Amino acid sequence: MATDETITPKVSFSAEPIDRSRVDALVIPVLEGEKHDRGPAFAALDRALDGWLNELVQDQGFRAKACCVLSVPAPGGSTAKRYVLVGLGPAAKVDTSVIRRAHAKAVRYLAPGGQSVAIPLPGPEGSQWLGAAIEGLALGSYSFTKYRGASDDPPAEVRRILVHTSRRDETFDRAVREAQVLSSATCWARDLVNEPPGSMTPAHIAAQARRLERRPGLKVRVFGRRELERRAMGGILGVAAGSDAEPKLIHVDYRPSGRISKSIALVGKGVTFDSGGLSLKPAASMMTMKCDMAGAAAVLAAVHAASQLKLPIRVHAIVPAAENLPGPRATKPGDVLTISNGKTVEVLNTDAEGRLLLADALTYADSLRVDEVVDLATLTGACVIALGNDVAAVYSRPPELAAALRRAGEAEGEPLWEMPLVEAYKKELKSEVADLKNIGGRYAGSITAALFLAEFVKNERWAHLDIAGPAFAESLPELGPKGGTGFAVRTLVRYLIGLTDPGPSS
Ligand code: BES
Ligand code: MN
Ligand code: ZN
């Protein structure tokens, strides 16, 4: 597991025609259209094969609908072993998201084990489409096999990608490098989420974060129970009270070596297991609750990626990590916790724990005096009810911040939808005995949770992503296997890249 064991496919370029490629498979994108309209890559290969390819798709009735695949052994005389034709749908609808999903899907049709593949330069959009294709192949190659028997077939996985193009410009190398870094960061976040909760304890996330210290520009600080007590972080301590596992506040600080254009704090919810505490969850809702540290995984992976890309931005990743269990000392409904900024919270439901530990972490982030604060959390089931499993909610002050994050998400195939911070709903959080209570009423649960967090951010620029839906996939997602998805890693890093050059990649 972890950073250095995550394999990123190696990428190289070739000016040779793709039909000469000596690889395990050619992955050929095909447009949905008439015979002469299936796209330049298809046409070129078909010409080299004297019309064999065209006959094949006719015979097989392959229509090239988006992400449909036709995988065949290569005909005699070919230098490649297999042809994987992958549909892109109609030309007018092709974008980076289709390219990424199509290439991820193609990986499932390779032979088991590590594979080399050749791809043509996908389409006219140059580097952006190329980046999306590489991301698709890399993300589609992910599997979590640590606890599986060796007897299983090894999953298909791309180790080497050869990009065939006669045209080469300097933006290609950067697009490839970004795609490699973004996808390996995503896969690391997936690993952290997929790790069983018995081993992925707060101390273990801290140990994983500490490994980042070996990288230039990264410093890691970890506060344990005594330091949390000294800092009066009653929210984190209150969530951790029912567990034997020591809570941690993890701070990874990336300081670029040259000019620094901006500073940002990324705060990620790190509840390593959410049983609900004394407000215990039903068994069925608890099954996926190892995913409750997906926000933490995302911010750690993002700061790692920022350092690998040497972005000229100071990035702080802050993770409050705790286990929410109903042990003998657990926080009880009716208890009052004091957050490190002095505000008191009446805990009426111990299952609304994320906001309690985030309150301390956001207070800490504010003390770093950064230009902006972005937090990520698997915060509410209500958000899943509102937006489903594919889309995350984004809230921001001012609204421009949400819009910029949304654009970054769109560029990376991670849909975000803006939700409103409805001031009028603040009254839902009024408590009779403390400054706030930790739950609102029956309605707008994602909004009242966001309003709660807002009480702990003084920074003028703040965004909150509720990733409860897309962080963990129970049915097969398009860009990888079931389980942790690494959602928002690519969005965050693409957003950071956009802050450094407000050009077309932002
Ligand atoms: N970790 C959960 C939210 C969650 C739900 C994440 C589904 C991923 C998938 C969070 O701590 C929680 O339990 N929220 C409660 C809040 C309620 C008690 C106000 C919820 O949404 O039910
Ligand atoms: Mn909970
Ligand atoms: Zn939770």
Coordinates of C-alpha atoms and ligand atoms in Angstrom, one line a residue:
M1 CA 0.0 0.0 0.0
A2 CA 0.8 3.7 0.0
T3 CA 2.7 6.1 -2.2
D4 CA 5.6 4.2 -3.5
E5 CA 3.8 1.0 -4.1
T6 CA 1.1 2.6 -6.2
I7 CA 2.1 1.8 -9.8
T8 CA 1.8 4.5 -12.4
P9 CA 1.9 3.4 -16.0
K10 CA 5.0 4.6 -17.8
V11 CA 4.3 6.7 -20.9
S12 CA 6.4 7.2 -24.0
F13 CA 5.8 8.5 -27.5
S14 CA 6.3 7.0 -30.9
A15 CA 6.1 8.5 -34.4
E16 CA 5.7 5.0 -35.9
P17 CA 2.3 4.0 -37.3
I18 CA 0.3 2.4 -34.5
D19 CA -0.1 -0.9 -36.5
R20 CA 3.7 -1.5 -36.0
S21 CA 3.4 -1.2 -32.2
R22 CA 4.9 -4.2 -30.3
V23 CA 2.5 -4.2 -27.3
D24 CA 0.0 -6.5 -25.6
A25 CA -2.9 -4.4 -26.9
L26 CA -3.9 -1.5 -29.1
V27 CA -6.6 0.5 -27.6
I28 CA -8.5 2.2 -30.5
P29 CA -11.1 4.8 -29.8
V30 CA -14.0 4.6 -32.3
L31 CA -16.6 7.2 -33.1
E32 CA -20.2 6.3 -33.5
G33 CA -21.0 7.1 -37.1
E34 CA -21.1 5.8 -40.7
K35 CA -18.4 3.7 -42.3
H36 CA -16.1 6.7 -43.1
D37 CA -16.9 8.5 -40.0
R38 CA -15.4 6.4 -37.2
G39 CA -12.5 8.8 -36.5
P40 CA -8.9 9.2 -37.7
A41 CA -7.4 6.5 -35.5
F42 CA -9.9 3.8 -36.7
A43 CA -9.5 4.9 -40.3
A44 CA -5.7 4.8 -40.3
L45 CA -5.6 1.3 -38.7
D46 CA -8.3 0.1 -41.0
R47 CA -6.3 1.3 -44.0
A48 CA -3.2 -0.5 -42.8
L49 CA -5.2 -3.7 -42.4
D50 CA -6.9 -3.4 -45.8
G51 CA -10.4 -3.0 -44.4
W52 CA -10.2 -5.9 -41.9
L53 CA -11.2 -3.6 -39.0
N54 CA -14.2 -2.3 -40.8
E55 CA -15.4 -5.8 -41.7
L56 CA -15.0 -6.8 -38.1
V57 CA -17.2 -4.1 -36.7
Q58 CA -19.8 -4.7 -39.3
D59 CA -19.8 -8.5 -38.6
Q60 CA -19.9 -7.9 -34.9
G61 CA -22.6 -5.2 -35.1
F62 CA -20.3 -2.9 -33.0
R63 CA -22.0 0.5 -33.0
A64 CA -19.3 2.4 -30.9
K65 CA -21.8 3.6 -28.4
A66 CA -19.9 5.5 -25.6
C67 CA -17.8 3.1 -23.5
C68 CA -18.9 -0.1 -25.4
V69 CA -15.9 -2.3 -26.1
L70 CA -15.0 -4.9 -28.7
S71 CA -11.9 -6.8 -27.8
V72 CA -10.4 -9.3 -30.2
P73 CA -7.1 -11.2 -30.7
A74 CA -5.1 -9.3 -33.4
P75 CA -5.1 -10.9 -36.9
G76 CA -2.1 -12.8 -38.1
G77 CA 0.9 -10.7 -38.9
S78 CA 0.1 -8.0 -36.4
T79 CA 2.8 -6.8 -34.0
A80 CA 0.3 -6.3 -31.2
K81 CA -1.5 -9.2 -29.5
R82 CA -4.9 -7.8 -29.1
Y83 CA -7.1 -5.0 -30.4
V84 CA -9.4 -3.3 -28.0
L85 CA -11.9 -1.1 -29.8
V86 CA -13.7 1.3 -27.5
G87 CA -16.7 3.4 -28.5
L88 CA -16.8 7.1 -27.9
G89 CA -20.4 7.7 -29.0
P90 CA -21.1 10.5 -31.6
A91 CA -18.3 12.9 -32.4
A92 CA -20.3 16.0 -31.2
K93 CA -20.6 14.6 -27.7
V94 CA -17.1 13.5 -27.1
D95 CA -15.3 15.3 -24.3
T96 CA -12.6 14.6 -21.7
S97 CA -15.0 12.8 -19.5
V98 CA -16.0 10.3 -22.3
I99 CA -12.4 9.8 -23.2
R100 CA -11.4 9.1 -19.6
R101 CA -14.3 6.7 -19.0
A102 CA -13.8 4.9 -22.3
H103 CA -10.2 4.2 -21.6
A104 CA -10.9 3.1 -18.1
K105 CA -13.5 0.6 -19.5
A106 CA -11.0 -0.7 -22.1
V107 CA -8.7 -1.9 -19.3
R108 CA -11.3 -4.4 -18.2
Y109 CA -10.9 -6.1 -21.6
L110 CA -7.2 -6.7 -21.5
A111 CA -5.7 -10.0 -20.5
P112 CA -5.0 -10.5 -16.8
G113 CA -1.8 -9.1 -15.3
G114 CA 0.5 -6.3 -16.3
Q115 CA 0.1 -5.1 -19.9
S116 CA 1.6 -2.7 -22.3
V117 CA -0.8 -0.8 -24.5
A118 CA -0.6 1.5 -27.5
I119 CA -3.0 4.4 -28.1
P120 CA -3.3 6.9 -30.8
L121 CA -3.3 10.6 -29.9
P122 CA -7.0 10.9 -29.0
G123 CA -8.7 13.5 -31.2
P124 CA -8.1 17.1 -32.0
E125 CA -8.0 18.5 -28.5
G126 CA -4.4 17.5 -28.1
S127 CA -3.0 17.6 -24.6
Q128 CA -6.3 17.7 -22.6
W129 CA -7.7 14.5 -24.3
L130 CA -4.3 12.8 -24.0
G131 CA -4.3 13.5 -20.3
A132 CA -7.8 12.2 -19.9
A133 CA -6.9 9.0 -21.8
I134 CA -3.9 8.4 -19.6
E135 CA -6.0 9.0 -16.5
G136 CA -8.6 6.6 -17.7
L137 CA -6.0 3.8 -18.3
A138 CA -4.3 4.4 -15.0
L139 CA -7.5 4.7 -12.9
G140 CA -9.1 1.7 -14.7
S141 CA -6.0 -0.4 -13.7
Y142 CA -6.5 0.1 -10.0
S143 CA -7.4 -2.9 -7.8
F144 CA -7.1 -3.5 -4.1
T145 CA -5.7 -7.0 -3.8
K146 CA -3.8 -6.8 -0.5
Y147 CA -6.1 -9.2 1.3
R148 CA -6.9 -11.5 -1.6
G149 CA -5.6 -15.0 -2.1
A150 CA -2.8 -15.4 -4.7
S151 CA -4.9 -18.0 -6.5
D152 CA -7.2 -15.4 -7.9
D153 CA -6.5 -14.2 -11.5
P154 CA -4.4 -11.1 -11.3
P155 CA -6.6 -8.2 -12.4
A156 CA -5.8 -6.5 -15.8
E157 CA -3.5 -3.6 -15.3
V158 CA -1.7 -1.2 -17.7
R159 CA 2.0 -0.8 -16.9
R160 CA 3.3 0.9 -20.1
I161 CA 1.5 3.2 -22.5
L162 CA 2.9 4.0 -25.9
V163 CA 1.3 7.1 -27.5
H164 CA 1.5 7.0 -31.3
T165 CA 1.6 10.5 -32.9
S166 CA 3.4 12.2 -35.6
R167 CA 2.6 15.5 -34.1
R168 CA 4.2 16.4 -30.8
D169 CA 4.1 19.6 -28.9
E170 CA 5.5 20.6 -25.6
T171 CA 2.1 20.6 -23.8
F172 CA 2.0 16.8 -24.2
D173 CA 4.7 16.1 -21.7
R174 CA 3.1 18.3 -19.1
A175 CA -0.3 16.7 -19.7
V176 CA 1.1 13.3 -19.3
R177 CA 3.0 14.2 -16.1
E178 CA -0.1 15.7 -14.6
A179 CA -2.2 12.7 -15.6
Q180 CA 0.3 10.3 -14.0
V181 CA 0.5 12.3 -10.7
L182 CA -3.3 12.9 -10.5
S183 CA -4.1 9.2 -11.1
S184 CA -1.5 7.8 -8.8
A185 CA -2.7 10.3 -6.0
T186 CA -6.3 9.1 -6.6
C187 CA -5.2 5.5 -6.3
W188 CA -3.3 6.2 -3.1
A189 CA -6.5 7.8 -1.6
R190 CA -8.4 4.6 -2.7
D191 CA -5.9 2.4 -0.9
L192 CA -6.3 4.4 2.3
V193 CA -10.1 4.2 2.1
N194 CA -10.1 0.5 1.2
E195 CA -7.9 -0.5 4.1
P196 CA -10.0 -2.2 6.7
P197 CA -10.9 0.0 9.7
G198 CA -9.2 -2.3 12.1
S199 CA -5.8 -1.3 10.7
M200 CA -6.7 2.1 9.4
T201 CA -6.7 3.7 12.8
P202 CA -6.0 7.4 13.5
A203 CA -2.4 6.4 14.4
H204 CA -2.1 4.5 11.1
I205 CA -3.3 7.5 9.0
A206 CA -0.7 9.6 10.9
A207 CA 2.0 7.0 10.1
Q208 CA 1.0 7.1 6.4
A209 CA 1.1 10.9 6.4
R210 CA 4.5 10.8 8.1
R211 CA 5.9 8.9 5.2
L212 CA 5.3 12.0 3.0
E213 CA 8.0 13.8 5.0
R214 CA 10.6 12.0 2.9
R215 CA 9.5 14.3 0.0
P216 CA 11.2 17.6 -0.5
G217 CA 9.1 20.6 0.7
L218 CA 6.8 18.5 2.9
K219 CA 6.8 18.8 6.7
V220 CA 4.5 16.7 8.9
R221 CA 3.3 17.4 12.4
V222 CA 1.1 15.1 14.4
F223 CA -0.7 16.1 17.6
G224 CA -1.7 13.2 20.0
R225 CA -4.1 13.3 22.9
R226 CA -2.0 15.4 25.2
E227 CA -1.4 18.1 22.6
L228 CA -5.1 18.0 21.7
E229 CA -6.0 18.5 25.4
R230 CA -3.4 21.3 25.7
R231 CA -5.1 23.0 22.7
A232 CA -8.5 22.4 24.1
M233 CA -9.8 20.6 21.0
G234 CA -12.9 19.4 22.7
G235 CA -14.6 18.4 19.4
I236 CA -11.9 15.9 18.3
L237 CA -11.6 14.6 21.9
G238 CA -15.3 14.3 22.3
V239 CA -15.7 12.2 19.1
A240 CA -12.8 9.9 20.2
A241 CA -14.0 9.5 23.8
G242 CA -15.8 6.1 23.2
S243 CA -12.7 4.5 21.6
D244 CA -9.4 3.2 22.8
A245 CA -7.7 4.5 19.7
E246 CA -5.8 7.7 20.4
P247 CA -7.1 10.6 18.2
K248 CA -4.7 12.7 16.1
L249 CA -4.6 16.0 14.4
I250 CA -2.3 15.6 11.4
H251 CA -0.8 18.7 9.6
V252 CA 1.1 18.2 6.4
D253 CA 2.7 21.4 5.2
Y254 CA 3.9 21.8 1.6
R255 CA 6.2 24.8 1.2
P256 CA 7.4 25.3 -2.4
S257 CA 11.0 26.1 -2.8
G258 CA 10.7 29.1 -5.1
R259 CA 8.1 31.9 -5.4
I260 CA 4.9 31.3 -3.5
S261 CA 1.8 32.7 -5.2
K262 CA -0.9 31.7 -2.7
S263 CA -1.6 29.7 0.4
I264 CA -4.5 27.3 1.0
A265 CA -5.6 24.9 3.8
L266 CA -7.3 21.6 2.8
V267 CA -9.1 20.1 5.7
G268 CA -10.3 16.4 5.5
K269 CA -12.7 14.5 7.8
G270 CA -10.7 11.6 9.2
V271 CA -13.2 9.4 11.1
T272 CA -11.5 6.0 10.6
F273 CA -14.7 4.2 11.5
D274 CA -18.2 5.7 12.1
S275 CA -20.4 3.4 14.2
G276 CA -22.5 6.4 15.1
G277 CA -21.3 6.2 18.7
L278 CA -24.1 5.8 21.3
S279 CA -26.5 7.0 18.7
L280 CA -25.6 3.7 17.0
K281 CA -26.1 3.2 13.3
P282 CA -28.2 0.2 12.1
A283 CA -26.0 -2.6 10.8
A284 CA -26.7 -2.0 7.1
S285 CA -25.6 1.7 7.3
M286 CA -22.4 0.7 9.2
M287 CA -21.1 -1.6 6.5
T288 CA -19.4 1.1 4.5
M289 CA -18.3 3.3 7.3
K290 CA -14.6 2.7 6.9
C291 CA -15.1 5.3 4.1
D292 CA -15.6 8.0 6.7
M293 CA -11.9 9.1 6.3
A294 CA -12.2 9.6 2.6
G295 CA -11.9 13.4 3.0
A296 CA -8.7 12.8 4.9
A297 CA -7.4 10.5 2.2
A298 CA -8.2 13.1 -0.4
V299 CA -6.4 16.0 1.2
L300 CA -3.3 13.9 2.0
A301 CA -3.2 12.7 -1.6
A302 CA -3.7 16.2 -2.9
V303 CA -0.9 17.7 -0.9
H304 CA 1.4 14.9 -2.0
A305 CA 0.5 15.6 -5.7
A306 CA 1.0 19.3 -5.2
S307 CA 4.5 18.6 -4.1
Q308 CA 5.2 16.2 -6.9
L309 CA 4.1 18.8 -9.4
K310 CA 6.1 21.5 -7.6
L311 CA 3.2 23.9 -7.6
P312 CA 4.1 27.4 -6.4
I313 CA 1.4 27.3 -3.8
R314 CA 1.7 26.7 0.0
V315 CA -0.6 23.9 0.7
H316 CA -1.6 22.7 4.2
A317 CA -3.4 19.4 4.6
I318 CA -5.1 19.1 7.9
V319 CA -6.7 15.9 9.1
P320 CA -8.6 15.5 12.4
A321 CA -8.5 11.7 12.9
A322 CA -10.6 9.8 15.4
E323 CA -12.8 6.6 15.7
N324 CA -16.5 7.0 16.6
L325 CA -17.3 4.2 18.9
P326 CA -19.8 3.7 21.8
G327 CA -17.3 2.7 24.5
P328 CA -17.8 3.3 28.2
R329 CA -16.5 6.9 28.1
A330 CA -18.3 7.8 24.9
T331 CA -19.8 11.2 24.5
K332 CA -23.6 11.0 25.4
P333 CA -26.5 12.7 23.8
G334 CA -26.9 15.8 26.0
D335 CA -23.2 16.3 26.6
V336 CA -21.7 19.7 25.9
L337 CA -18.3 19.9 24.2
T338 CA -16.1 23.0 24.0
I339 CA -14.4 23.6 20.6
S340 CA -10.9 25.2 20.6
N341 CA -12.3 28.5 19.5
G342 CA -14.4 28.7 22.7
K343 CA -17.8 27.9 21.2
T344 CA -19.8 25.3 23.0
V345 CA -21.9 22.5 21.3
E346 CA -24.7 20.4 22.7
V347 CA -24.3 17.0 21.2
L348 CA -27.8 15.6 20.6
N349 CA -26.8 12.9 18.2
T350 CA -23.4 11.3 18.5
D351 CA -23.7 10.2 14.8
A352 CA -23.3 13.8 13.7
E353 CA -19.7 13.6 14.7
G354 CA -17.9 14.9 11.6
R355 CA -18.8 18.5 12.2
L356 CA -17.5 18.2 15.8
L357 CA -14.0 17.2 14.9
L358 CA -14.0 19.5 11.8
A359 CA -14.9 22.4 14.1
D360 CA -11.5 22.1 15.8
A361 CA -9.7 21.4 12.5
L362 CA -11.2 24.4 10.8
T363 CA -10.3 26.6 13.8
Y364 CA -6.8 25.3 13.5
A365 CA -6.8 26.0 9.7
D366 CA -7.9 29.5 10.4
S367 CA -5.0 30.1 12.7
L368 CA -2.6 29.5 9.8
R369 CA -3.8 32.7 8.1
V370 CA -4.1 31.2 4.6
D371 CA -5.7 32.8 1.6
E372 CA -8.5 30.2 1.5
V373 CA -9.8 27.1 3.3
V374 CA -11.4 24.1 1.6
D375 CA -12.8 21.2 3.6
L376 CA -13.9 17.8 2.4
A377 CA -16.1 15.4 4.3
T378 CA -18.3 12.4 4.0
L379 CA -20.6 14.5 6.1
T380 CA -24.2 13.7 5.6
G381 CA -26.6 11.0 4.4
A382 CA -28.9 13.8 3.5
C383 CA -26.4 14.9 0.8
V384 CA -26.7 11.4 -0.7
I385 CA -30.4 11.7 -0.7
A386 CA -30.2 15.1 -2.5
L387 CA -27.5 14.4 -5.1
G388 CA -27.1 10.6 -5.2
N389 CA -23.9 8.6 -5.4
D390 CA -22.2 10.3 -8.4
V391 CA -22.3 14.0 -7.4
A392 CA -20.8 15.9 -4.4
A393 CA -22.2 19.1 -2.9
V394 CA -20.1 22.2 -2.8
Y395 CA -20.9 25.2 -0.6
S396 CA -18.8 28.3 -0.6
R397 CA -18.4 31.8 0.7
P398 CA -18.0 33.7 -1.8
P399 CA -19.9 31.8 -4.5
E400 CA -17.0 32.2 -7.0
L401 CA -15.0 29.7 -5.1
A402 CA -17.6 27.0 -5.6
A403 CA -17.8 27.8 -9.3
A404 CA -14.1 27.5 -9.7
L405 CA -14.1 24.1 -7.9
R406 CA -17.0 23.0 -10.0
R407 CA -15.0 23.8 -13.2
A408 CA -12.0 21.8 -11.9
G409 CA -14.3 18.9 -11.1
E410 CA -15.8 19.0 -14.5
A411 CA -12.4 18.9 -16.1
E412 CA -11.6 15.8 -14.1
G413 CA -14.8 14.0 -14.5
E414 CA -15.9 14.6 -10.9
P415 CA -19.3 16.3 -10.8
L416 CA -19.9 18.9 -8.0
W417 CA -23.2 20.7 -7.6
E418 CA -23.5 24.0 -5.7
M419 CA -25.9 24.1 -2.8
P420 CA -27.0 27.2 -0.8
L421 CA -25.9 28.3 2.6
V422 CA -29.4 29.3 3.6
E423 CA -29.0 31.8 6.5
A424 CA -32.6 31.3 7.6
Y425 CA -31.8 27.6 8.5
K426 CA -29.3 28.7 11.1
K427 CA -32.0 28.8 13.7
E428 CA -32.2 25.0 13.4
L429 CA -28.9 24.8 15.2
K430 CA -30.0 26.9 18.2
S431 CA -29.5 25.1 21.5
E432 CA -31.2 25.8 24.9
V433 CA -28.0 25.0 26.8
A434 CA -25.0 25.8 24.5
D435 CA -24.0 28.1 21.7
L436 CA -25.0 25.5 19.1
K437 CA -26.5 22.0 18.9
N438 CA -25.0 19.5 16.5
I439 CA -28.1 18.5 14.6
G440 CA -30.8 20.5 12.8
G441 CA -34.3 19.4 12.0
R442 CA -35.6 16.7 9.6
Y443 CA -35.0 18.7 6.4
A444 CA -32.0 20.1 4.5
G445 CA -29.5 18.0 6.6
S446 CA -26.6 18.7 4.2
I447 CA -27.2 22.5 4.4
T448 CA -27.5 22.6 8.2
A449 CA -24.3 20.6 8.5
A450 CA -22.5 23.1 6.2
L451 CA -24.0 26.0 8.3
F452 CA -22.6 24.4 11.4
L453 CA -19.1 24.3 9.9
A454 CA -19.4 27.9 8.7
E455 CA -19.5 28.9 12.4
F456 CA -15.9 27.8 12.8
V457 CA -14.4 29.6 9.8
K458 CA -13.4 33.2 10.0
N459 CA -11.5 33.2 6.7
E460 CA -13.3 35.2 4.0
R461 CA -12.8 32.5 1.4
W462 CA -14.1 29.0 2.4
A463 CA -15.6 26.1 0.5
H464 CA -17.0 22.8 1.8
L465 CA -17.4 19.7 -0.2
D466 CA -19.8 17.0 1.1
I467 CA -18.5 13.8 -0.6
A468 CA -20.7 11.3 1.3
G469 CA -22.2 10.0 -2.0
P470 CA -19.2 9.6 -4.4
A471 CA -16.5 8.7 -1.9
F472 CA -17.3 5.0 -1.8
A473 CA -18.9 3.0 -4.6
E474 CA -21.2 0.0 -3.8
S475 CA -22.0 -0.6 -7.4
L476 CA -19.4 -0.7 -10.1
P477 CA -18.2 2.8 -11.0
E478 CA -16.9 3.9 -14.4
L479 CA -13.3 4.7 -13.4
G480 CA -12.3 1.7 -11.2
P481 CA -13.6 -1.1 -9.0
K482 CA -16.1 -1.0 -6.2
G483 CA -14.9 0.6 -2.9
G484 CA -13.0 3.8 -2.3
T485 CA -13.0 6.0 -5.4
G486 CA -10.5 8.7 -4.4
F487 CA -13.1 11.2 -5.3
A488 CA -12.1 14.9 -5.2
V489 CA -8.3 14.3 -5.3
R490 CA -8.1 15.2 -9.0
T491 CA -10.6 18.1 -8.5
L492 CA -8.5 19.6 -5.8
V493 CA -5.2 19.3 -7.6
R494 CA -6.7 20.6 -10.9
Y495 CA -8.1 23.5 -8.9
L496 CA -4.6 24.2 -7.4
I497 CA -3.1 24.0 -10.9
G498 CA -5.7 26.5 -12.1
L499 CA -4.7 28.9 -9.3
T500 CA -1.1 28.9 -10.7
D501 CA -2.0 29.5 -14.3
P502 CA -5.5 30.7 -15.1
G503 CA -5.1 29.3 -18.6
P504 CA -7.2 26.8 -20.4
S505 CA -6.3 23.9 -18.1
S506 CA -8.0 25.6 -15.1
Ligands
BES1 N1 -20.5 9.6 8.1 C1 -21.9 9.9 8.1 C2 -22.4 10.4 6.8 C3 -22.4 9.4 5.7 C4 -23.6 8.7 5.3 C5 -21.3 9.2 4.9 C6 -23.6 7.9 4.2 C7 -21.3 8.3 3.8 C8 -22.4 7.6 3.5 C9 -22.1 11.0 9.2 O1 -21.2 11.0 10.2 C10 -23.5 10.8 9.7 O2 -23.7 9.8 10.3 N2 -24.3 11.8 9.5 C11 -25.7 11.7 10.0 C12 -26.0 13.0 10.6 C13 -27.3 13.1 11.3 C14 -27.2 12.3 12.6 C15 -27.7 14.5 11.6 C16 -26.6 11.3 8.9 O3 -26.4 11.8 7.8 O4 -27.5 10.5 9.1
MN2 MN -21.8 9.7 11.8
ZN3 ZN -19.4 10.2 9.9

